[in-house]
mmCIF file of C-alpha atoms and ligand atoms in Angstrom:
data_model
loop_
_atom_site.group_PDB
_atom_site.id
_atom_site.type_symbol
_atom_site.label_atom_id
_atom_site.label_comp_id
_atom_site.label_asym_id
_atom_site.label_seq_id
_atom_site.Cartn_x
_atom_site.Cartn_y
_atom_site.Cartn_z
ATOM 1 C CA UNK A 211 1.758 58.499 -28.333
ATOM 2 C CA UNK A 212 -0.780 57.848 -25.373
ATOM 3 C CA UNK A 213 0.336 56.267 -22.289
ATOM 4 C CA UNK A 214 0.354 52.631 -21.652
ATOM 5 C CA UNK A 215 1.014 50.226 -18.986
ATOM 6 C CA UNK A 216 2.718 47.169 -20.277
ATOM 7 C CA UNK A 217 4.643 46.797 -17.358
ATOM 8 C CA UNK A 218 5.091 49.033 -14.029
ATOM 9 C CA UNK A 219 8.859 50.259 -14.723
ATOM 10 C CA UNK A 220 6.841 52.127 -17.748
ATOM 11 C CA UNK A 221 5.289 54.482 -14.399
ATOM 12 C CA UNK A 222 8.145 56.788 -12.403
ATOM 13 C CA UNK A 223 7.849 56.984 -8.746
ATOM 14 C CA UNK A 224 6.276 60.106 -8.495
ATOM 15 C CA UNK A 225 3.811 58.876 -10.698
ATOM 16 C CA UNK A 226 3.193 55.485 -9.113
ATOM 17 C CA UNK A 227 2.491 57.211 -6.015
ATOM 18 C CA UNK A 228 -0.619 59.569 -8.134
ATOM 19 C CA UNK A 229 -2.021 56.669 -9.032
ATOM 20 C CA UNK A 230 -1.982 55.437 -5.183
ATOM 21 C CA UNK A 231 -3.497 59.011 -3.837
ATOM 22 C CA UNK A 232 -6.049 58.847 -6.523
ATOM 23 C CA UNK A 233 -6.986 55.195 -5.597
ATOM 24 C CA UNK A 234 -6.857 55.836 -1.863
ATOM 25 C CA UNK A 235 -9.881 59.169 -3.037
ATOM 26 C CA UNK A 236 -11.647 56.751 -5.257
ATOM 27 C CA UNK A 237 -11.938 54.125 -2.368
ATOM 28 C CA UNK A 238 -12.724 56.509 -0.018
ATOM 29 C CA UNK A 239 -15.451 57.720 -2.686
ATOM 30 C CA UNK A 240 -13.851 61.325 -2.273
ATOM 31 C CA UNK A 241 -14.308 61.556 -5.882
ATOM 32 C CA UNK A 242 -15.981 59.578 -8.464
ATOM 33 C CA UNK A 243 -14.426 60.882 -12.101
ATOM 34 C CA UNK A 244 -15.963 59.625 -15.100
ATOM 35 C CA UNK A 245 -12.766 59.516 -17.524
ATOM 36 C CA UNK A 246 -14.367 56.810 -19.932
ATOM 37 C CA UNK A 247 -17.786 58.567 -19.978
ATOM 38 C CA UNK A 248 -19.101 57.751 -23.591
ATOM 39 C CA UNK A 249 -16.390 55.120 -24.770
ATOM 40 C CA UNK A 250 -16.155 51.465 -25.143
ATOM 41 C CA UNK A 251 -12.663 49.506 -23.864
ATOM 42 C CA UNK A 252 -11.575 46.497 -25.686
ATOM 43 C CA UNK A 253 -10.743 43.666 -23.023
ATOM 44 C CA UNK A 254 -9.102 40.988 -24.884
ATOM 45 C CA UNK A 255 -8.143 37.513 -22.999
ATOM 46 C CA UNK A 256 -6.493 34.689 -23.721
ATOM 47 C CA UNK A 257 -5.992 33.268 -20.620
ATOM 48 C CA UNK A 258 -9.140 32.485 -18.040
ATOM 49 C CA UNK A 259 -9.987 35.151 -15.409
ATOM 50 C CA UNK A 260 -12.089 35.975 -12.678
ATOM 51 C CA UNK A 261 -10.463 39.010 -10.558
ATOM 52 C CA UNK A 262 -8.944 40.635 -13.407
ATOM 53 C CA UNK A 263 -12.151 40.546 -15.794
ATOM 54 C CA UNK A 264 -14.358 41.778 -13.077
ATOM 55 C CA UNK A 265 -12.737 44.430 -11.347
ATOM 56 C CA UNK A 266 -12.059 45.614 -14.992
ATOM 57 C CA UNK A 267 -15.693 45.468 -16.202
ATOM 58 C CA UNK A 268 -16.738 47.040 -13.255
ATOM 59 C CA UNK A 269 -14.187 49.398 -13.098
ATOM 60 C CA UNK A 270 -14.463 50.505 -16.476
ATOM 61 C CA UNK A 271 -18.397 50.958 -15.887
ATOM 62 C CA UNK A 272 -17.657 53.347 -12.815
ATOM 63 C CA UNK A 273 -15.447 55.460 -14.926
ATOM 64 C CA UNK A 274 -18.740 55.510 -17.289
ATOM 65 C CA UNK A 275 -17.275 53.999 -20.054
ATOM 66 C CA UNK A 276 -18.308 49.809 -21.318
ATOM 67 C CA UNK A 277 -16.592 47.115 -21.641
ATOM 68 C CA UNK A 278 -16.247 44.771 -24.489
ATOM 69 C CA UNK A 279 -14.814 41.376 -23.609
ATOM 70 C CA UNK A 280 -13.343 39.568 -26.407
ATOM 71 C CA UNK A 281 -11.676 36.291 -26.482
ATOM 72 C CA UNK A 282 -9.090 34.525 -28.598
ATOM 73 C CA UNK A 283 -12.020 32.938 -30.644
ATOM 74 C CA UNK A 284 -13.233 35.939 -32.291
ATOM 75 C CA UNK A 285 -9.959 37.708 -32.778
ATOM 76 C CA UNK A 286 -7.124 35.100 -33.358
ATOM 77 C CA UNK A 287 -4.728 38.237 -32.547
ATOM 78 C CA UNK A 288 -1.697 38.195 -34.331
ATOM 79 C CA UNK A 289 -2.715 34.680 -36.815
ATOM 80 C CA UNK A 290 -6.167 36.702 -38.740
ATOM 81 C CA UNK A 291 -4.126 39.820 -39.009
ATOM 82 C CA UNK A 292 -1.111 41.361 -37.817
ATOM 83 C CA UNK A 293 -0.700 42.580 -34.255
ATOM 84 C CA UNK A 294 -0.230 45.919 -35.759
ATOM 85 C CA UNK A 295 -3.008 45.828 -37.781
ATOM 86 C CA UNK A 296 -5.650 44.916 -35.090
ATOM 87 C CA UNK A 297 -4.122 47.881 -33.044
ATOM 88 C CA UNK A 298 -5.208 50.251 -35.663
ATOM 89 C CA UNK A 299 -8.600 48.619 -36.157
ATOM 90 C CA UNK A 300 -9.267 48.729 -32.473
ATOM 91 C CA UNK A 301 -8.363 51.854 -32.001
ATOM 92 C CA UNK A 302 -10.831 53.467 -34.380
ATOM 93 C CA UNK A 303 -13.384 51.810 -31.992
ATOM 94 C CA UNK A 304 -12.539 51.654 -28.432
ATOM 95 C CA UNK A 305 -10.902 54.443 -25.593
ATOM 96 C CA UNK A 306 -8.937 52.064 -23.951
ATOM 97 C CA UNK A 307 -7.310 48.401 -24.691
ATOM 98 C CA UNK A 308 -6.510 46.010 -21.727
ATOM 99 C CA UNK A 309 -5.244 42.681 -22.840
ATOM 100 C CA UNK A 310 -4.023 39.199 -21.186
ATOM 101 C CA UNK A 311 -2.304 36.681 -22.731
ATOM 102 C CA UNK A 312 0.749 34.567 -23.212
ATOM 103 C CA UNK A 313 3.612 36.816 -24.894
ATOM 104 C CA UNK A 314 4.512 39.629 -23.270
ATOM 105 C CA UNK A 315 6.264 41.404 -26.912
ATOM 106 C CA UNK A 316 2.406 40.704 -28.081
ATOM 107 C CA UNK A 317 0.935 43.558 -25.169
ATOM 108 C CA UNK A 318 4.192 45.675 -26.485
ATOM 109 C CA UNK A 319 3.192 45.945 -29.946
ATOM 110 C CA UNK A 320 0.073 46.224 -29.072
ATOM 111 C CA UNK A 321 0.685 49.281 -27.647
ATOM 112 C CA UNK A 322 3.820 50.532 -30.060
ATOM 113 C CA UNK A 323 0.889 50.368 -33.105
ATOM 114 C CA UNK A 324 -2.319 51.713 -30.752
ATOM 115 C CA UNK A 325 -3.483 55.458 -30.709
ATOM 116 C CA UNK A 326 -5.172 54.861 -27.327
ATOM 117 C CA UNK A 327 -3.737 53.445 -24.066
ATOM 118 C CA UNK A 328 -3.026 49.414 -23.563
ATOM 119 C CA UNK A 329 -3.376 48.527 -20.191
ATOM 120 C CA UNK A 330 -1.561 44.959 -19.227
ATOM 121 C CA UNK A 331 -3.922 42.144 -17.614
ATOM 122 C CA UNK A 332 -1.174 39.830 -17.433
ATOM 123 C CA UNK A 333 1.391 38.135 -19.492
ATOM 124 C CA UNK A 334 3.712 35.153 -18.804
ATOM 125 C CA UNK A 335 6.283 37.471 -17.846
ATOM 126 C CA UNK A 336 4.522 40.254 -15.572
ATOM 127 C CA UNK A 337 1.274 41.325 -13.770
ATOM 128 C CA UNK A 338 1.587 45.038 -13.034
ATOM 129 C CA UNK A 339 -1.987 46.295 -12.426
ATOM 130 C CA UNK A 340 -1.719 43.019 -9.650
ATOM 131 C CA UNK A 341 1.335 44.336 -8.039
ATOM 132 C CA UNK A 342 0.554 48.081 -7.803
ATOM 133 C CA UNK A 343 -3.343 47.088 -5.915
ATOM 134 C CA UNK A 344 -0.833 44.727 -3.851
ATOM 135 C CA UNK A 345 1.603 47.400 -2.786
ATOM 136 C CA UNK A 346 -1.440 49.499 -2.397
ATOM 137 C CA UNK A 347 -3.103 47.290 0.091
ATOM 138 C CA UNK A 348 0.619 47.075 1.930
ATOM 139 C CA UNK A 349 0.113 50.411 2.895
ATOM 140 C CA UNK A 350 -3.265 50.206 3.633
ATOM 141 C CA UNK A 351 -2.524 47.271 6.232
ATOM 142 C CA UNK A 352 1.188 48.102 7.628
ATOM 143 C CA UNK A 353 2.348 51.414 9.236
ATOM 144 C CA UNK A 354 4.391 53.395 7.533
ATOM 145 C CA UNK A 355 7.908 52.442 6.812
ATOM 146 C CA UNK A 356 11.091 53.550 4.423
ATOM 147 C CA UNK A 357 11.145 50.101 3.020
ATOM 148 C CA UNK A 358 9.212 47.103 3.518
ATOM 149 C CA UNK A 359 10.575 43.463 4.327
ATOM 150 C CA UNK A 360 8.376 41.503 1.240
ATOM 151 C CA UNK A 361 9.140 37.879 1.446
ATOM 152 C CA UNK A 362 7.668 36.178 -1.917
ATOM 153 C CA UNK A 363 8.042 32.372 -1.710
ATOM 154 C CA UNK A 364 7.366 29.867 -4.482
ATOM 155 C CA UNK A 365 7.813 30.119 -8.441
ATOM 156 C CA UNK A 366 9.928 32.843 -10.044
ATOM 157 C CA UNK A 367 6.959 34.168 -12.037
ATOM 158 C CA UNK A 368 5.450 37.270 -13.469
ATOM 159 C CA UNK A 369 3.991 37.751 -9.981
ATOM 160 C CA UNK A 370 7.828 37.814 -8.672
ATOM 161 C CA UNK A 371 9.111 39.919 -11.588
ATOM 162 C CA UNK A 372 6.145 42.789 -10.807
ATOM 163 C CA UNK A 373 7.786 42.968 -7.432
ATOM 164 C CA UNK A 374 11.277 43.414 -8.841
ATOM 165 C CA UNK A 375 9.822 45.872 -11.136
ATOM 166 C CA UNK A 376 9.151 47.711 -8.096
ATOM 167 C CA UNK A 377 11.326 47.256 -6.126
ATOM 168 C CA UNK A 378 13.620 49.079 -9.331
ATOM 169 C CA UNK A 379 11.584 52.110 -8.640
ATOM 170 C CA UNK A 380 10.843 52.038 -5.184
ATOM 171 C CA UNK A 381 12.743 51.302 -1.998
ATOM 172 C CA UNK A 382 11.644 47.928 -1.149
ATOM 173 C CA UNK A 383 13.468 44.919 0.658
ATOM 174 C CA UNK A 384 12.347 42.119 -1.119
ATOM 175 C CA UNK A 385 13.195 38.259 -0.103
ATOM 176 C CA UNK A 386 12.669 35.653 -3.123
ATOM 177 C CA UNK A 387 12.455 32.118 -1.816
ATOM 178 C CA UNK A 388 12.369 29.775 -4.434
ATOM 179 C CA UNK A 389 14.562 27.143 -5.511
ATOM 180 C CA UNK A 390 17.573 27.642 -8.198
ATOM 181 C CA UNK A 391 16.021 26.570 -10.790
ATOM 182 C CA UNK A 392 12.524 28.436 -10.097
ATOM 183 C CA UNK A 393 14.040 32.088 -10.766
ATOM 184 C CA UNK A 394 12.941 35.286 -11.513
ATOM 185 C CA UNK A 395 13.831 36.940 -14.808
ATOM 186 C CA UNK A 396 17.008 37.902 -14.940
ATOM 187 C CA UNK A 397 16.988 40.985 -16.840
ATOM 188 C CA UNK A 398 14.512 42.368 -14.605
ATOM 189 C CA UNK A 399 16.311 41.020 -11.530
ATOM 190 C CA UNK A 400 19.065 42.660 -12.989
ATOM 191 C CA UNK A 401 17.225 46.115 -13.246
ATOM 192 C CA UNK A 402 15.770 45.988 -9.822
ATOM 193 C CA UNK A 403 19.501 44.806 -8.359
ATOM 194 C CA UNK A 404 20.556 48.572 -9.800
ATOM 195 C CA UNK A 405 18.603 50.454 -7.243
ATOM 196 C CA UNK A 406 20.396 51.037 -4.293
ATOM 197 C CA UNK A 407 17.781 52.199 -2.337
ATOM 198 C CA UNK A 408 16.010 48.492 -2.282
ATOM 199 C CA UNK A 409 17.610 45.718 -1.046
ATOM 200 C CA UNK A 410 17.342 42.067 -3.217
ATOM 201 C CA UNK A 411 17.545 38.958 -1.667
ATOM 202 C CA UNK A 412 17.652 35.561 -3.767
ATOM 203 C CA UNK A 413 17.650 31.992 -1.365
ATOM 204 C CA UNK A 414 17.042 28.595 -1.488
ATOM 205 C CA UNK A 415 15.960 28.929 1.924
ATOM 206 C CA UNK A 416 12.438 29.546 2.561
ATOM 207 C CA UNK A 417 13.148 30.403 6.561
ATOM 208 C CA UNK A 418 15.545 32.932 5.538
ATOM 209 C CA UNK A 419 13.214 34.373 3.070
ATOM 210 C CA UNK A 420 10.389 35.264 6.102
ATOM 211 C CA UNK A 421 12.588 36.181 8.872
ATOM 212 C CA UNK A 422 11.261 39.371 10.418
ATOM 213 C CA UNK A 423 8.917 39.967 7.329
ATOM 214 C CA UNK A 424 6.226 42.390 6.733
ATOM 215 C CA UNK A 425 4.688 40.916 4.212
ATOM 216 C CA UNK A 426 4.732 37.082 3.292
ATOM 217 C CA UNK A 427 3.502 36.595 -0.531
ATOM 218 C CA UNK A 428 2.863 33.324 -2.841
ATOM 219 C CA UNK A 429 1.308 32.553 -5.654
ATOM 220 C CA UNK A 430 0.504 28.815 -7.632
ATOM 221 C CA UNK A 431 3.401 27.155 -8.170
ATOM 222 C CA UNK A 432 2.645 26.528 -11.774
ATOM 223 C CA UNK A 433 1.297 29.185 -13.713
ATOM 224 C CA UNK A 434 -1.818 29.952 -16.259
ATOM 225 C CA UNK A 435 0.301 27.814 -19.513
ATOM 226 C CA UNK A 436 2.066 25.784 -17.400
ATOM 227 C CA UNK A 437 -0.267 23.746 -15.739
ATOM 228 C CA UNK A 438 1.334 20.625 -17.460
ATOM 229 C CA UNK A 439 4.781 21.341 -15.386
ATOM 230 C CA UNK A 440 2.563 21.177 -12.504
ATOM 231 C CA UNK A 441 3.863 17.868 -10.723
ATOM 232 C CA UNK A 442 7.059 18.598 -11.730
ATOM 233 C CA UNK A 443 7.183 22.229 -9.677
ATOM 234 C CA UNK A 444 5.447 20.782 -6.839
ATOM 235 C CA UNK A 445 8.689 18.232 -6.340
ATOM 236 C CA UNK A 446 10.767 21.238 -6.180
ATOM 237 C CA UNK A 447 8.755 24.184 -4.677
ATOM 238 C CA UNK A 448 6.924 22.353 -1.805
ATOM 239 C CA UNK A 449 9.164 23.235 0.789
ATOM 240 C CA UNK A 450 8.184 26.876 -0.140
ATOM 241 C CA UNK A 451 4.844 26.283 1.117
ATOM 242 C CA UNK A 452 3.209 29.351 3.522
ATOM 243 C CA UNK A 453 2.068 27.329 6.641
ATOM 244 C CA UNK A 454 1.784 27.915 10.049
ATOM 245 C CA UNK A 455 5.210 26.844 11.181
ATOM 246 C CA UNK A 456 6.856 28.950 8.418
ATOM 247 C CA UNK A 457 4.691 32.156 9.960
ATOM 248 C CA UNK A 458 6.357 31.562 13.356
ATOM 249 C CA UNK A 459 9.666 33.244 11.572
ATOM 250 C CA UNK A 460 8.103 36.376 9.944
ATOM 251 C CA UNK A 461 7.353 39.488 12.338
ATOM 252 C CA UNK A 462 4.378 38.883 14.720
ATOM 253 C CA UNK A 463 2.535 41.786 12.649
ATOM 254 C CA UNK A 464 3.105 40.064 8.989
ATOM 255 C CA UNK A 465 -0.131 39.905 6.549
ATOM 256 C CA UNK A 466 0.044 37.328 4.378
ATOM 257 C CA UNK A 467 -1.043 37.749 0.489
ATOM 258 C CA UNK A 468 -1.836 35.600 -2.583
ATOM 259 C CA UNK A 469 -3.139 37.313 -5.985
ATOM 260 C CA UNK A 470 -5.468 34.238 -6.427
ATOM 261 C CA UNK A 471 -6.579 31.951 -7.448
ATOM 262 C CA UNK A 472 -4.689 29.510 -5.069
ATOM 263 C CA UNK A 473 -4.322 26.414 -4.851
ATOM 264 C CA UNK A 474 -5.077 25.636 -1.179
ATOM 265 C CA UNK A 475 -3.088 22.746 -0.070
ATOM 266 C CA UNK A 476 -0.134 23.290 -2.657
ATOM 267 C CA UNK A 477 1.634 26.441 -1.903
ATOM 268 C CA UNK A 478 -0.241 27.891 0.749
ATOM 269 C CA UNK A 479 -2.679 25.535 3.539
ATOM 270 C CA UNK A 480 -6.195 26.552 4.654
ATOM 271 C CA UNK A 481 -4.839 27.333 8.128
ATOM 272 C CA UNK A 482 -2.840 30.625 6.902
ATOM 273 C CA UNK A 483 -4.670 31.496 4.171
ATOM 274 C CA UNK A 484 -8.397 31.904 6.288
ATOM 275 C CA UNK A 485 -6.562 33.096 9.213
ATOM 276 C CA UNK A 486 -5.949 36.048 11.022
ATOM 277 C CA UNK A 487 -2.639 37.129 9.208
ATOM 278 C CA UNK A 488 -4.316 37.114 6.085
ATOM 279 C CA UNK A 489 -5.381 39.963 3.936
ATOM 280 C CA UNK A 490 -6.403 38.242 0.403
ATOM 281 C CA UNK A 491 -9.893 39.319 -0.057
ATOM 282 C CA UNK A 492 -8.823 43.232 0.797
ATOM 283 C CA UNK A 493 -6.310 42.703 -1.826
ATOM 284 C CA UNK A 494 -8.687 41.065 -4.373
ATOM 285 C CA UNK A 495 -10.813 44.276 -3.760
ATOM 286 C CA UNK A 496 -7.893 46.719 -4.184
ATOM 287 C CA UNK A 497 -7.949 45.354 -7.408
ATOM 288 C CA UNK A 498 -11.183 47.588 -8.523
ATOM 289 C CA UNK A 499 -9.653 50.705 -6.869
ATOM 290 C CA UNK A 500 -6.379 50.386 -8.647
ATOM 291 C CA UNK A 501 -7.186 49.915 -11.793
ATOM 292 C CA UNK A 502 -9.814 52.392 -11.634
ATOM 293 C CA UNK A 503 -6.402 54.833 -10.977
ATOM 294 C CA UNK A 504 -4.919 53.364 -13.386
ATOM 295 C CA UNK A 505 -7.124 54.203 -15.839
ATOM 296 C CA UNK A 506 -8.053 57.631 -15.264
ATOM 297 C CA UNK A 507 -4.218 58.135 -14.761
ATOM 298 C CA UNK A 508 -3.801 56.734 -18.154
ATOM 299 C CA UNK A 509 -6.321 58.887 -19.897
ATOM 300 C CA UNK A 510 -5.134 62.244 -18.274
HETATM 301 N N1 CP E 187 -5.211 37.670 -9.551
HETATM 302 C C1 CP E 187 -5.762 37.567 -10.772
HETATM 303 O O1 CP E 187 -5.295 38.170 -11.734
HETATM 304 O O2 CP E 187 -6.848 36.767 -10.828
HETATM 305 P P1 CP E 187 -7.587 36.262 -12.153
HETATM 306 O O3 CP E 187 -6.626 35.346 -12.845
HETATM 307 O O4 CP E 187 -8.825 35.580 -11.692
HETATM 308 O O5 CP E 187 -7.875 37.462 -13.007
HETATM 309 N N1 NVA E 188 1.228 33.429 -11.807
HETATM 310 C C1 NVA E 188 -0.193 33.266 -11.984
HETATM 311 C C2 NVA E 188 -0.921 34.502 -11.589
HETATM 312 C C3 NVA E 188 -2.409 34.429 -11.700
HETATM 313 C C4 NVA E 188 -3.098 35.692 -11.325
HETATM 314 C C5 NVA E 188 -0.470 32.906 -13.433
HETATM 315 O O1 NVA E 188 0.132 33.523 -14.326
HETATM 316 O O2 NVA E 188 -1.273 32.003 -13.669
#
């Protein structure tokens, strides 16, 4: 069966950090490997993008390969055929499937039926390729340290479950802020609580959440699906919002990140997001470099 990244707890440590030293050479331009030299990937969305369908597309032309976007109209995946069936089919064509959309068992049995690698975009529940470019740009920004103070603040999404995910394989002490009935998933909370070497911290308070952090994260309230809860998540998540006077609690030396798109205004203001704390558009980037690892780690 080839190797595929539904979500990161699918990578071990050791492996994680291959992916980071081969990023950190690709950025660098130390090397320039051509894994997908001759073959077509299959980029299937369901859900809007900018970052993720860019950095893919041009990742995927780096690597030599081409990328064929495809969206819900032409494939209707899982109502024209079965899952399974458009696995097979696909794989007959392409080197490589990366998918977003909705269900996250959909990306699963995507990639139980596939003979080539499935590489996650994004589902409702997680956002891997996202959190690995994040943890990469982390290290890029902070000096090294055993384990980082992250303090994610806003809706328990699949932005907050990536970091768990981590956090259950590497040593990470990560702060959730949100309110009690905003949480993470608790399965993968669960997971990421059985790691003693990282430290989980679950509060209603949002100034407890920053104190002394190296990192302070958020991400839109309501998610890509959920837009119709929107009003309803901004009555309970606004006191989670990353402004200036929240800042004055982290460590003088935090960098503050959002995946994007945000929604300036709502969870974060204009003030902390274009100021000098904040490293979004290095992060944005890191996307390319990432999943240009992940890739050619993937097709090994
Ligand atoms: N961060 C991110 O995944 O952005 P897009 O939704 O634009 O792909
Ligand atoms: N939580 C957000 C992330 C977007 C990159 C969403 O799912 O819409």
């Amino acid at each position: 069966m080839p190797r595929s990244l539904c979500q990161i707890t699918d990578l071990k440590a050791a492996e994680i950090q291959e992916i980071f030293d081969l990023c950190k050479k690709m950025k660098q331009k130390k090397i320039a490997p051509r894994p997908l030299e001759g073959k077509a990937v299959a980029c299937i969305f369901t859900k809007p993008s900018l970052r993720t369908r860019v950095s893919f597309e041009v990742g995927i032309f780096e690597l030599g390969g081409h990328a064929l976007y495809i969206t819900d109209n032409e494939i209707k995946l899982g109502q024209r055929e079965s899952i399974a069936d458009a696995a097979r089919v696909l794989s007959r064509y392409v080197g490589m499937i990366m998918i977003r959309t909705f269900a996250h068992s959909d990306v699963e049995q995507l990639a139980q039926h596939a003979s080539v690698p499935v590489v996650n975009g994004l589902t409702d529940l997680v956002h891997p390729c996202q959190i690995l470019g994040d943890y990469f740009t982390v290290l890029e920004h902070q000096p090294p340290k055993d384990r980082y103070k992250i303090a994610y603040l806003g809706d328990g999404n699949n932005i907050t479950n990536s970091w768990l995910n981590l956090a259950s394989l590497i040593p990470l002490d990560l702060r959730i802020g949100t309110a009690e009935d905003t949480l993470p998933n608790e399965a993968i909370l669960h997971k990421a609580r059985r790691n003693p070497d990282s430290k989980i911290l679950l509060t209603a308070d949002p100034k407890e959440a920053v104190t002394a952090a190296d990192v302070i994260y958020t991400d839109v309230w309501a998610s890509m699906g959920q837009k119709h809860l929107a009003e309803e998540k901004e009555k309970k998540l606004s006191k989670y919002q990353v402004n200036s006077s929240l800042l004055a609690w982290a460590d003088p030396e935090v960098i503050v990140m959002h995946c994007l798109p945000a929604e300036r205004g709502r969870e974060i203001t204009d003030e902390v997001i274009d100021g000098p704390h904040s490293v979004v558009f290095d992060e944005a980037e890191n996307r390319l470099h990432i999943q240009k690892a992940i890739m050619t780690f993937l097709l090994k």
